[in-house]
Amino acid sequence: MVVERGWFIPTLQFGPHDVFLVEVWEETPVGPYRAVFHFTPDDHRTLYVSGEEGRDLVSSIHRFDRRVVTSVNSRRTDGHWVIEVDTGEKGELRIEVDYADTPALRAVNRLAPRIPEALARNALYCRLLPLLSAPLLGTDPGQRIAGVTELGRRSRFRLHRVYKVKDARCLWGGRDLGPLRECRYRHDMGDFRPTSRAMVSYLELHVE
């Protein structure tokens, strides 16, 4: 069993062509690492990751067409998150995200860490949680937090805290990629799909 704990943004789409996934893992079997996935509309996937150990671990869970070990920096303060990636020939990628909770999410965030592990891994709970949280986040009721990845790894997310993204912007090589928008792409990630609206979460990923 692989368990990772840290910060996660499952979907950030800027303009019509660029979708990102951000992971900043504080605890993993190979130590902390940071990763940014980039997806194109034709599902070409590039992994930018801060170390070889992290590259090998995440590549055992998800498929990539290109993997780049590089500088990935992350800074979070008071609901503001900056991610900076040296992408080589494309220049620096800089993503800024503003996020916050709501009164309803504050209640959820107090309760979620206290849920017993036996309940958190229950199949019915894993099906109901995305359905119940969708009205709070504006996300898809059919979102999965447990299932099998495209490489056949059985995985489950355990949420500890979740926040709504208020605003985000992205520069790549000094070029503005366009406004944050809802994601309509359906990349093949096994049972998992991108969320239509961006959210920030602190969670655990359990992988068999």
Short mmCIF file of C-alpha atoms in Angstrom, two decimals:
data_model
loop_
_atom_site.label_atom_id
_atom_site.label_comp_id
_atom_site.label_asym_id
_atom_site.label_seq_id
_atom_site.Cartn_x
_atom_site.Cartn_y
_atom_site.Cartn_z
CA MET A 1 0.00 0.00 0.00
CA VAL A 2 1.32 3.43 -0.99
CA VAL A 3 0.02 6.39 1.03
CA GLU A 4 0.75 9.99 0.08
CA ARG A 5 -0.40 13.03 2.06
CA GLY A 6 -0.41 16.62 0.84
CA TRP A 7 -2.02 19.37 -1.23
CA PHE A 8 -3.84 18.73 -4.48
CA ILE A 9 -5.59 20.62 -7.29
CA PRO A 10 -7.21 18.06 -9.60
CA THR A 11 -8.08 20.40 -12.47
CA LEU A 12 -7.04 23.87 -13.62
CA GLN A 13 -7.94 24.79 -17.20
CA PHE A 14 -6.70 28.08 -18.65
CA GLY A 15 -8.01 29.12 -22.06
CA PRO A 16 -9.07 26.46 -24.57
CA HIS A 17 -5.94 24.31 -24.70
CA ASP A 18 -4.15 23.89 -21.36
CA VAL A 19 -5.24 21.75 -18.40
CA PHE A 20 -3.09 21.24 -15.30
CA LEU A 21 -3.13 19.03 -12.23
CA VAL A 22 -1.01 20.06 -9.23
CA GLU A 23 0.32 17.79 -6.48
CA VAL A 24 2.48 18.85 -3.54
CA TRP A 25 3.07 15.74 -1.44
CA GLU A 26 4.45 16.35 2.04
CA GLU A 27 4.67 12.68 3.02
CA THR A 28 5.24 9.71 0.68
CA PRO A 29 7.25 6.46 0.80
CA VAL A 30 9.97 8.20 -1.28
CA GLY A 31 9.89 11.51 0.60
CA PRO A 32 8.26 14.83 -0.30
CA TYR A 33 7.93 15.81 -3.95
CA ARG A 34 6.02 18.25 -6.14
CA ALA A 35 4.47 17.53 -9.52
CA VAL A 36 2.47 19.31 -12.21
CA PHE A 37 0.66 17.37 -14.96
CA HIS A 38 -0.08 19.17 -18.25
CA PHE A 39 -2.81 17.86 -20.57
CA THR A 40 -3.58 19.01 -24.11
CA PRO A 41 -6.98 18.61 -25.82
CA ASP A 42 -5.68 15.52 -27.67
CA ASP A 43 -4.61 14.03 -24.29
CA HIS A 44 -0.85 14.42 -24.67
CA ARG A 45 0.47 14.34 -21.09
CA THR A 46 3.62 15.88 -19.71
CA LEU A 47 4.78 15.34 -16.14
CA TYR A 48 6.96 17.99 -14.50
CA VAL A 49 8.27 16.63 -11.20
CA SER A 50 10.81 17.71 -8.61
CA GLY A 51 12.80 14.46 -8.29
CA GLU A 52 13.50 11.07 -9.82
CA GLU A 53 11.92 9.17 -6.93
CA GLY A 54 8.70 11.15 -7.27
CA ARG A 55 8.79 10.64 -11.05
CA ASP A 56 9.02 6.88 -10.66
CA LEU A 57 6.27 6.75 -8.03
CA VAL A 58 3.69 8.83 -9.88
CA SER A 59 4.56 7.09 -13.17
CA SER A 60 3.54 3.79 -11.55
CA ILE A 61 0.05 5.24 -10.99
CA HIS A 62 -0.63 7.36 -14.12
CA ARG A 63 0.42 7.29 -17.78
CA PHE A 64 2.55 10.07 -19.28
CA ASP A 65 3.86 10.74 -22.78
CA ARG A 66 6.77 12.82 -21.46
CA ARG A 67 8.38 13.04 -18.03
CA VAL A 68 10.64 15.92 -16.98
CA VAL A 69 12.56 16.08 -13.70
CA THR A 70 12.98 19.77 -13.01
CA SER A 71 12.57 22.60 -10.51
CA VAL A 72 9.00 22.74 -9.13
CA ASN A 73 8.49 25.37 -6.43
CA SER A 74 5.37 25.82 -4.28
CA ARG A 75 4.42 28.61 -1.86
CA ARG A 76 1.12 28.86 0.02
CA THR A 77 0.09 31.72 2.35
CA ASP A 78 -3.38 32.74 3.57
CA GLY A 79 -5.40 31.30 0.71
CA HIS A 80 -2.88 32.21 -1.99
CA TRP A 81 -0.85 29.51 -3.74
CA VAL A 82 1.97 30.06 -6.24
CA ILE A 83 3.46 27.19 -8.26
CA GLU A 84 6.53 27.82 -10.43
CA VAL A 85 7.97 25.22 -12.82
CA ASP A 86 11.06 25.35 -15.03
CA THR A 87 9.71 23.66 -18.18
CA GLY A 88 12.92 24.04 -20.15
CA GLU A 89 12.46 25.26 -23.71
CA LYS A 90 8.94 26.54 -22.97
CA GLY A 91 10.20 28.79 -20.17
CA GLU A 92 8.86 29.27 -16.66
CA LEU A 93 5.33 28.12 -15.88
CA ARG A 94 3.76 30.21 -13.11
CA ILE A 95 0.33 29.37 -11.70
CA GLU A 96 -1.33 31.51 -9.02
CA VAL A 97 -4.44 30.30 -7.22
CA ASP A 98 -6.67 32.12 -4.71
CA TYR A 99 -8.86 29.82 -2.63
CA ALA A 100 -11.10 29.96 0.45
CA ASP A 101 -13.64 27.99 2.40
CA THR A 102 -17.28 28.88 3.02
CA PRO A 103 -19.37 28.47 6.20
CA ALA A 104 -20.57 25.10 4.92
CA LEU A 105 -17.06 23.98 3.96
CA ARG A 106 -15.70 25.06 7.33
CA ALA A 107 -18.11 22.58 8.92
CA VAL A 108 -17.05 19.88 6.45
CA ASN A 109 -13.37 20.59 7.12
CA ARG A 110 -13.85 20.20 10.86
CA LEU A 111 -15.66 16.91 10.42
CA ALA A 112 -13.67 15.22 7.62
CA PRO A 113 -10.42 14.51 9.54
CA ARG A 114 -12.43 12.88 12.34
CA ILE A 115 -14.15 10.31 10.14
CA PRO A 116 -12.96 6.80 11.11
CA GLU A 117 -10.78 5.07 8.51
CA ALA A 118 -13.21 2.16 8.33
CA LEU A 119 -15.91 4.55 7.13
CA ALA A 120 -13.58 6.55 4.85
CA ARG A 121 -12.72 3.43 2.86
CA ASN A 122 -16.32 2.19 2.70
CA ALA A 123 -17.51 1.90 -0.91
CA LEU A 124 -20.90 3.53 -0.22
CA TYR A 125 -19.23 6.49 1.54
CA CYS A 126 -16.85 6.93 -1.41
CA ARG A 127 -19.81 7.05 -3.80
CA LEU A 128 -21.91 9.41 -1.68
CA LEU A 129 -19.25 11.97 -0.72
CA PRO A 130 -18.82 13.50 -4.22
CA LEU A 131 -22.61 13.57 -4.63
CA LEU A 132 -23.16 15.37 -1.32
CA SER A 133 -20.26 17.82 -1.78
CA ALA A 134 -21.16 18.81 -5.35
CA PRO A 135 -23.66 21.55 -4.32
CA LEU A 136 -21.03 23.08 -2.00
CA LEU A 137 -18.23 23.09 -4.58
CA GLY A 138 -20.08 23.33 -7.86
CA THR A 139 -18.32 20.15 -8.97
CA ASP A 140 -19.64 17.08 -10.72
CA PRO A 141 -21.93 14.76 -8.69
CA GLY A 142 -20.47 11.80 -10.58
CA GLN A 143 -16.89 12.52 -9.55
CA ARG A 144 -14.99 9.50 -8.22
CA ILE A 145 -12.75 9.46 -5.14
CA ALA A 146 -12.11 5.70 -5.37
CA GLY A 147 -11.46 3.45 -8.32
CA VAL A 148 -8.81 2.08 -10.67
CA THR A 149 -6.36 4.31 -12.54
CA GLU A 150 -5.52 3.90 -16.23
CA LEU A 151 -2.49 1.80 -15.22
CA GLY A 152 -4.66 -0.56 -13.20
CA ARG A 153 -3.77 0.73 -9.71
CA ARG A 154 -6.66 0.66 -7.24
CA SER A 155 -6.68 4.10 -5.59
CA ARG A 156 -8.68 6.08 -3.06
CA PHE A 157 -8.60 9.69 -1.92
CA ARG A 158 -9.31 10.54 1.71
CA LEU A 159 -10.22 14.22 2.02
CA HIS A 160 -9.13 16.19 5.09
CA ARG A 161 -9.87 19.74 3.88
CA VAL A 162 -11.37 21.18 0.72
CA TYR A 163 -11.63 24.76 -0.56
CA LYS A 164 -13.26 26.60 -3.45
CA VAL A 165 -10.99 28.28 -5.97
CA LYS A 166 -11.97 31.95 -6.20
CA ASP A 167 -9.56 32.94 -8.96
CA ALA A 168 -6.49 31.66 -10.79
CA ARG A 169 -4.13 32.81 -13.52
CA CYS A 170 -1.29 31.28 -15.47
CA LEU A 171 1.76 32.56 -17.33
CA TRP A 172 3.90 30.23 -19.43
CA GLY A 173 7.08 31.64 -20.90
CA GLY A 174 5.70 35.09 -20.12
CA ARG A 175 2.48 34.42 -22.09
CA ASP A 176 -0.93 34.58 -20.40
CA LEU A 177 -2.75 31.33 -21.23
CA GLY A 178 -6.15 32.90 -20.75
CA PRO A 179 -8.85 32.92 -18.09
CA LEU A 180 -9.64 30.06 -15.75
CA ARG A 181 -12.62 28.15 -17.14
CA GLU A 182 -14.66 25.04 -16.50
CA CYS A 183 -12.99 21.91 -17.78
CA ARG A 184 -14.94 19.89 -20.35
CA TYR A 185 -12.19 17.47 -21.36
CA ARG A 186 -12.48 13.85 -20.32
CA HIS A 187 -8.93 12.52 -20.23
CA ASP A 188 -8.61 8.78 -19.73
CA MET A 189 -7.45 8.35 -16.14
CA GLY A 190 -9.29 5.10 -15.55
CA ASP A 191 -12.22 5.57 -13.19
CA PHE A 192 -11.12 9.14 -12.43
CA ARG A 193 -12.03 12.24 -14.45
CA PRO A 194 -11.08 15.92 -14.22
CA THR A 195 -13.40 18.06 -12.10
CA SER A 196 -15.26 20.66 -14.13
CA ARG A 197 -14.50 23.39 -11.58
CA ALA A 198 -11.22 23.93 -9.80
CA MET A 199 -10.85 23.13 -6.11
CA VAL A 200 -7.99 22.87 -3.64
CA SER A 201 -7.78 20.04 -1.14
CA TYR A 202 -5.55 18.61 1.54
CA LEU A 203 -5.84 14.84 1.42
CA GLU A 204 -4.36 11.38 1.45
CA LEU A 205 -3.97 9.18 -1.61
CA HIS A 206 -4.08 5.43 -0.91
CA VAL A 207 -2.81 3.21 -3.75
CA GLU A 208 -2.74 -0.58 -3.72
#
